[in-house]
Coordinates of C-alpha atoms and ligand atoms in Angstrom, one line a residue:
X2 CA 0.0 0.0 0.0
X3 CA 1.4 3.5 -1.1
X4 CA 1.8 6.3 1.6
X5 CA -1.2 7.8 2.8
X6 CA -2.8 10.7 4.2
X7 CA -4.2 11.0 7.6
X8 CA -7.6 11.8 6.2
X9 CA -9.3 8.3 6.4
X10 CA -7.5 7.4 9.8
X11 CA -8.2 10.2 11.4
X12 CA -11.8 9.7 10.7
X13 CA -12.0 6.1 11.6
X14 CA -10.1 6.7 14.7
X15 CA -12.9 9.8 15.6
X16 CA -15.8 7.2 15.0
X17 CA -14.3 4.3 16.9
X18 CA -12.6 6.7 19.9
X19 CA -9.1 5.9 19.4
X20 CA -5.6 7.6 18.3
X21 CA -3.1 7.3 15.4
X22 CA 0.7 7.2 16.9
X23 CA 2.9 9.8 15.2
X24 CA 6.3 8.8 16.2
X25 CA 9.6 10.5 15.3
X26 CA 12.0 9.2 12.9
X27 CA 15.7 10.1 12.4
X28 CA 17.2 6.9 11.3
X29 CA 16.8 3.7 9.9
X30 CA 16.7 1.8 13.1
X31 CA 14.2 3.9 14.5
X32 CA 11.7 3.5 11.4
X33 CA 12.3 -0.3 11.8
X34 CA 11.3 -0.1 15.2
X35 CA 8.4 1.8 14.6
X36 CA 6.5 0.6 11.1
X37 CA 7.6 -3.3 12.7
X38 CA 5.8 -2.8 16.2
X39 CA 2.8 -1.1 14.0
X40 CA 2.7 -4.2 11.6
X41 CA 3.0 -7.2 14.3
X42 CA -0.2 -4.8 16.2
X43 CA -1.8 -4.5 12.5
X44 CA -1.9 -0.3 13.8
X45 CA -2.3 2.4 11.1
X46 CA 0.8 4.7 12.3
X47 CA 2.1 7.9 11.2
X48 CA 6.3 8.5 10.8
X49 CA 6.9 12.2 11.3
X50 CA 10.2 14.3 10.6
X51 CA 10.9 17.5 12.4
X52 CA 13.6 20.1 11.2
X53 CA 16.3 18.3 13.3
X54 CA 15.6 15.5 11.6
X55 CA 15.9 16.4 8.2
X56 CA 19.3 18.4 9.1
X57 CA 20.4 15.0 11.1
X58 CA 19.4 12.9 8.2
X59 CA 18.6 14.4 5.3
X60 CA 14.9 14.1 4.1
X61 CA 15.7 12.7 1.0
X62 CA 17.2 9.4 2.9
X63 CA 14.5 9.5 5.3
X64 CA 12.1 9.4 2.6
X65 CA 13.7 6.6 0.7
X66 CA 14.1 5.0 4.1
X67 CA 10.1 5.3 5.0
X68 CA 9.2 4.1 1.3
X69 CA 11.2 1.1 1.9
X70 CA 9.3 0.4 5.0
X71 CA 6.3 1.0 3.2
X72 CA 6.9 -1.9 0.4
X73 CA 8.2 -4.2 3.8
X74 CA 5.0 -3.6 5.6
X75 CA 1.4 -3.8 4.8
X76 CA -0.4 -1.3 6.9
X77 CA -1.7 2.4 6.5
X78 CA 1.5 4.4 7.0
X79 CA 1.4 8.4 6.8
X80 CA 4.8 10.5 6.3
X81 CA 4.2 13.6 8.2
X82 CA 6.2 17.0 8.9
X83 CA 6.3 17.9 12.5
X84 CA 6.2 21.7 13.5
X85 CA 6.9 23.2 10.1
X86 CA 8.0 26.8 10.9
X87 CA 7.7 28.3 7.8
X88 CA 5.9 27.8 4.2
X89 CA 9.4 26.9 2.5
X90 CA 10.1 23.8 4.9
X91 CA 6.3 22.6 4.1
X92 CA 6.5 23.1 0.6
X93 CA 10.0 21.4 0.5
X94 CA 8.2 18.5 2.1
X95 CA 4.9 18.5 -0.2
X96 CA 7.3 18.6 -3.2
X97 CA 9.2 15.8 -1.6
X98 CA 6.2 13.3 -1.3
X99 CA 5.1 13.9 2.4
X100 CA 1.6 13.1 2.9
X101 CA 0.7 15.6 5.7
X102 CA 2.4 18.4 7.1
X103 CA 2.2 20.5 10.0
X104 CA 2.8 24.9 10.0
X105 CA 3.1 25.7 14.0
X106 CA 2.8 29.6 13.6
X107 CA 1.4 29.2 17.1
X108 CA 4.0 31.6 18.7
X109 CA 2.7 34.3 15.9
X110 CA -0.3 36.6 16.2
X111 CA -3.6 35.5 15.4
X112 CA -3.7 37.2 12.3
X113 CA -0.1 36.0 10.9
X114 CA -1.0 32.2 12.2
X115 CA -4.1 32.5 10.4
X116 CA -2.4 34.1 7.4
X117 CA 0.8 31.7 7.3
X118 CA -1.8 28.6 7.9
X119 CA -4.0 29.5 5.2
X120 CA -1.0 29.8 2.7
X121 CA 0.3 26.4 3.7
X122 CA -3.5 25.2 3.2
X123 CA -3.8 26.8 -0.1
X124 CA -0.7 24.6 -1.3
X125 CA -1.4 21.4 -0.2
X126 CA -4.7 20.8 -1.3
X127 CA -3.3 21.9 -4.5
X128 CA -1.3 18.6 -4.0
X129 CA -3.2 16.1 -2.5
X130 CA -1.6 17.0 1.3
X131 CA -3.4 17.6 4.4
X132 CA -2.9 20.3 6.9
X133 CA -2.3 20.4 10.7
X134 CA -1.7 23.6 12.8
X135 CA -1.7 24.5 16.4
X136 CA -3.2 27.0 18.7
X137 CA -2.2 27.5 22.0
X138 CA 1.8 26.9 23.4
X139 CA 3.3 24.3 24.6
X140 CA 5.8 24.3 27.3
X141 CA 9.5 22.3 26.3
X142 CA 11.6 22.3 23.8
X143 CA 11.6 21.6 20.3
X144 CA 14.5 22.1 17.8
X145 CA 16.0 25.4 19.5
X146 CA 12.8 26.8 20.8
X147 CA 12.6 26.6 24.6
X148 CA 9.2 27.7 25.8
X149 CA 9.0 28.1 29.5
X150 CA 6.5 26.5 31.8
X151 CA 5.2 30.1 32.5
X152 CA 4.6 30.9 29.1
X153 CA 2.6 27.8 28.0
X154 CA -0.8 28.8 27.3
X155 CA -3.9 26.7 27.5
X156 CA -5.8 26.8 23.8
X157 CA -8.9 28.7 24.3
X158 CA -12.2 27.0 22.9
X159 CA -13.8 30.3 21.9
X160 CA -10.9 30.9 19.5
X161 CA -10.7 27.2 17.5
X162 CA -14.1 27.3 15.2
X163 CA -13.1 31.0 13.5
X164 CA -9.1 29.5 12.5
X165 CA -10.6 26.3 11.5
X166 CA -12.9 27.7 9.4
X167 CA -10.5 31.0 8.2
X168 CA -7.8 28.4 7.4
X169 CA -9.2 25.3 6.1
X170 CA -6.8 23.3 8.0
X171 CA -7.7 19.5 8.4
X172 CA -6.3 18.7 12.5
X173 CA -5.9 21.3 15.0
X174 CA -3.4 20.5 17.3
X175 CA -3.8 22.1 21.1
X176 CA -2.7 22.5 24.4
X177 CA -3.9 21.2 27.1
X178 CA -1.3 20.6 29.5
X179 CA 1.2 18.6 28.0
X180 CA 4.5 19.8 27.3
X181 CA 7.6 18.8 24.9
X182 CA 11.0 16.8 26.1
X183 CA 11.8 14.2 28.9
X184 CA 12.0 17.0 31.7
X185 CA 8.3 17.6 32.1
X186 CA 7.1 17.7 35.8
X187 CA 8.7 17.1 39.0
X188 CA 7.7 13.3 41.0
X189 CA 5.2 14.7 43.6
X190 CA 3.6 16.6 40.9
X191 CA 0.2 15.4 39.9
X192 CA 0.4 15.8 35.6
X193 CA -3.3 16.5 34.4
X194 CA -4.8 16.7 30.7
X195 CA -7.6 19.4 30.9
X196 CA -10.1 17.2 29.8
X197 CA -12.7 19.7 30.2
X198 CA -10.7 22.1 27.1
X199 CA -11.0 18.9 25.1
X200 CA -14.6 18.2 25.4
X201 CA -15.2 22.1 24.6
X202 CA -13.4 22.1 22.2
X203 CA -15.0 19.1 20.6
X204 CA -18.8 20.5 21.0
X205 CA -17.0 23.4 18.7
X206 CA -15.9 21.1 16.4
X207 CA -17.8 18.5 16.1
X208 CA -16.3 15.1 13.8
X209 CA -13.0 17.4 14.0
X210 CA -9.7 15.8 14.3
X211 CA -7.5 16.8 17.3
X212 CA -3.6 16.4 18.2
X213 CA -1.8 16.1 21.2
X214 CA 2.1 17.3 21.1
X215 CA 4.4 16.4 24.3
X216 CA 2.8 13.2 24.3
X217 CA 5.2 11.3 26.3
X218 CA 5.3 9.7 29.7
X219 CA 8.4 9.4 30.8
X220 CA 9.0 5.7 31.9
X221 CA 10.5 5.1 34.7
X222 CA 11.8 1.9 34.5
X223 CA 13.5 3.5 31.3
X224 CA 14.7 6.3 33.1
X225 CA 16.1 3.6 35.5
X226 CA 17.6 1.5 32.9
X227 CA 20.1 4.8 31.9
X228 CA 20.7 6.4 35.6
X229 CA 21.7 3.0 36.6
X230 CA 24.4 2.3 33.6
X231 CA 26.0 5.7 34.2
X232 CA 23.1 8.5 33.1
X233 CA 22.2 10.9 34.9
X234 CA 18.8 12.0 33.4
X235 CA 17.2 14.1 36.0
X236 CA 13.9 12.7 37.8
X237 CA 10.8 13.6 35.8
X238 CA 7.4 12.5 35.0
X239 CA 5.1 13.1 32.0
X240 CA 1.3 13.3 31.8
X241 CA 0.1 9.5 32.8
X242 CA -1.0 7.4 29.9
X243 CA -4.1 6.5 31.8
X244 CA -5.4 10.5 31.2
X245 CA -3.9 10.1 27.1
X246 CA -6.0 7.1 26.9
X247 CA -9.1 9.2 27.8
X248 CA -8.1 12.1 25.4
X249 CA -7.7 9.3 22.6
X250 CA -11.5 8.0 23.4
X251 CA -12.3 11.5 22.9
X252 CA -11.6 13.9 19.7
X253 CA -7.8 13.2 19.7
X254 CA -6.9 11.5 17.1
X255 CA -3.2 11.8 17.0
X256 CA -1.1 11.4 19.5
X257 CA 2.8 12.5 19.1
X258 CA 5.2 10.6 20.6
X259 CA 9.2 11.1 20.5
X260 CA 11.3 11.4 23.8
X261 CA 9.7 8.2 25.3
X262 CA 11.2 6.2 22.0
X263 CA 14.4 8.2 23.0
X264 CA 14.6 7.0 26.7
X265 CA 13.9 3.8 25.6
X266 CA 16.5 3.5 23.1
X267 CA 19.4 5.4 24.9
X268 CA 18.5 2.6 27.9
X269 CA 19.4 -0.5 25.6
X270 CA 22.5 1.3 24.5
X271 CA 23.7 2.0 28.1
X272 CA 22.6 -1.1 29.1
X273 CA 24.2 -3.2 26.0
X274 CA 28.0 -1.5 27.2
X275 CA 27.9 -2.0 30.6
X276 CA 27.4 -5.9 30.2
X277 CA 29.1 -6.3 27.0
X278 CA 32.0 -3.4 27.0
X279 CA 34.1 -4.8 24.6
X280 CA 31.5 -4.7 21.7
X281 CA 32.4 -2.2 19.1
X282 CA 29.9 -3.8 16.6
X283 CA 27.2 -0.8 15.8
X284 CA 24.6 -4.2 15.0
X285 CA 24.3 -5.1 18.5
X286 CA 24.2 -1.8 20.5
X287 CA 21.5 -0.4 17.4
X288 CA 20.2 -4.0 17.2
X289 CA 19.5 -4.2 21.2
X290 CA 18.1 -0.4 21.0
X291 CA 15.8 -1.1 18.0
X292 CA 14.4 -3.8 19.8
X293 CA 13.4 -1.6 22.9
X294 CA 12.2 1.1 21.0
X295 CA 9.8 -1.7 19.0
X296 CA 9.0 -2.9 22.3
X297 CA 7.7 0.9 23.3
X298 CA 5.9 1.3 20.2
X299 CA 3.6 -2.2 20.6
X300 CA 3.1 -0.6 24.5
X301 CA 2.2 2.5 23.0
X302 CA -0.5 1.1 20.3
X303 CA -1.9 -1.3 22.7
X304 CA -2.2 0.6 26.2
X305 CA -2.3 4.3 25.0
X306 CA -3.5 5.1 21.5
X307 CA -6.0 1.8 21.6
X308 CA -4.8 1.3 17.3
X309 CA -4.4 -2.3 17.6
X310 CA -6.2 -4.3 15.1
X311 CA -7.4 -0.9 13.2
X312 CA -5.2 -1.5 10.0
Ligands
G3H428 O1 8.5 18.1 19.2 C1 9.6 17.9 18.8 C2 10.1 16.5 18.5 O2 10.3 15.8 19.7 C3 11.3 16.5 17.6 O3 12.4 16.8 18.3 O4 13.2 18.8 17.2 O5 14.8 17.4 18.6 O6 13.9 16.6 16.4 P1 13.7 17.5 17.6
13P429 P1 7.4 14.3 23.4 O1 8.7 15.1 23.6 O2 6.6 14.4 24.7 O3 7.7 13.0 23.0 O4 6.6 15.1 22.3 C1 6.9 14.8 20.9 C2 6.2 15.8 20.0 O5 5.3 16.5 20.4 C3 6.7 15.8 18.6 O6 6.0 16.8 17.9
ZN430 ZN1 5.5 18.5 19.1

């Protein structure tokens, strides 16, 4: 099955009150990982690049890398461009056979977001790509934009029906108290989704597809795995994937997902040299860390985003 776009799942998962997984991809392993957990759950999953990724990379092996996971797979499988900051890196991507894209003009004023979004709109239908965009701000860190926990704001419900409808977009993704990066909230803290946004926004919107950013949980054994084979990743907790499973029963329909696959992969790596520290092989440290990540993926499908058996 060729790429596709996120139209169809998105509105299969909104009927049956489930998620897509959009997971990051920077390397081979870590598309492995990802399209081979998604094809042993039979999960429609979406592989998104972000602009660190395509300078790490370079899209054109990342999109030769995602099209050969496509003919070794048989499941829906979207290529998507996470936070697009500007109309060049989203057209770069439409003319490079992406299948959805993102513009986050969040951090711009309502007028220019609108504007800038409605451009990126404008293009992609032209070719067949659909649209996401964001309203609201996310606390973390993305690329090199560090937005602190005091300037996060919370998307407001009244706002979400005039952009929608000024910029044609075709998810909206929002903020609602998660936050980028694998240094989220302290232990002791008590992480909530504010479920009551989501619901409003949903009566604004109804049958409308919504995303979730800063998606990860932090797993502690993870976390455990690389502070106790010499890291020293700072103690941190994400929003608790019991409250992401609610938001996926409800009008999100993707669910992003990178620093979790991180942890997880850094811990076989730390954990594959301390017990075997004369391996210089790259195939058993990546092979051990593919494996994890895979193993985070299927947890991912089957206790978070619900996708199982939705191919
Ligand atoms: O939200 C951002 C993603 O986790 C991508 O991270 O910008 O470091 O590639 P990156
Ligand atoms: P996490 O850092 O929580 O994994 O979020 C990833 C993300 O939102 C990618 O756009
Ligand atoms: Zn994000």
């Amino acid at each position: 099955m060729p790429l596709v776009t996120t139209k169809e799942m998105f509105a299969k998962a909104y009927k049956d009150g489930y998620a897509i997984g959009a997971f990051n991809v920077n390397n081979m392993e870590t598309i492995q990982a990802i399209v081979e957990a998604a094809n042993e759950c039979r999960s429609p999953v979406i592989l998104q690049v972000s602009a660190g990724a395509r300078k790490y990379a370079n899209p054109v092996y990342l999109k030769h890398l995602v099209q050969a996971a496509v003919e070794t797979s048989d499941i829906p499988i979207a290529l998507h461009l996470d936070h697009g900051a500007d109309f060049d890196i989203c057209k770069a991507s439409i003319d490079g056979g992406f299948t959805s894209v993102m513009i986050d003009a969040s951090s711009k004023p309502w007028e220019e977001n609108i504007a800038l979004t409605r451009r990126v709109v404008e293009y992609a239908h032209s070719h067949g790509v659909v649209v996401e965009a964001e309203l609201g701000k996310l606390a973390g860190i993305e690329d090199d934009v560090h937005v602190e926990a005091s300037d996060a704001l919370f998307t407001s419900p009244d706002e979400v029906e005039e952009f929608t409808a000024r910029t044609g977009i075709d998810s909206l993704a929002i903020a609602i108290g998660t936050s980028h990066g694998a240094y989220k909230f302290k232990p002791g803290q008590d992480p909530k989704l504010r479920l009551d946004i989501l619901e409003e926004v949903g009566k604004r919107l109804p049958n409308f597809p919504i995303v979730l950013h800063g998606a990860s949980s932090v797993p502690q054994d993870k976390v455990e795995i690389v502070n106790s084979f010499g890291g020293d990743m700072p103690n941190a907790i994400g929003i608790p994937e019991s409250e992401l499973r609610k938001a996926a029963q409800m009008a999100v329909c993707k669910i992003n997902i990178d620093s979790d696959l991180r942890v997880a992969f850094t811990a076989a790596v730390r954990k594959h040299f301390a017990e075997n520290p004369s391996h210089f092989d790259p195939r058993q440290y990546l092979g051990d860390a593919r494996t994890m990540m895979k193993e985070m993926v299927k947890h991912k499908i089957v206790d978070v985003l619900g996708s199982a058996n939705k191919a």
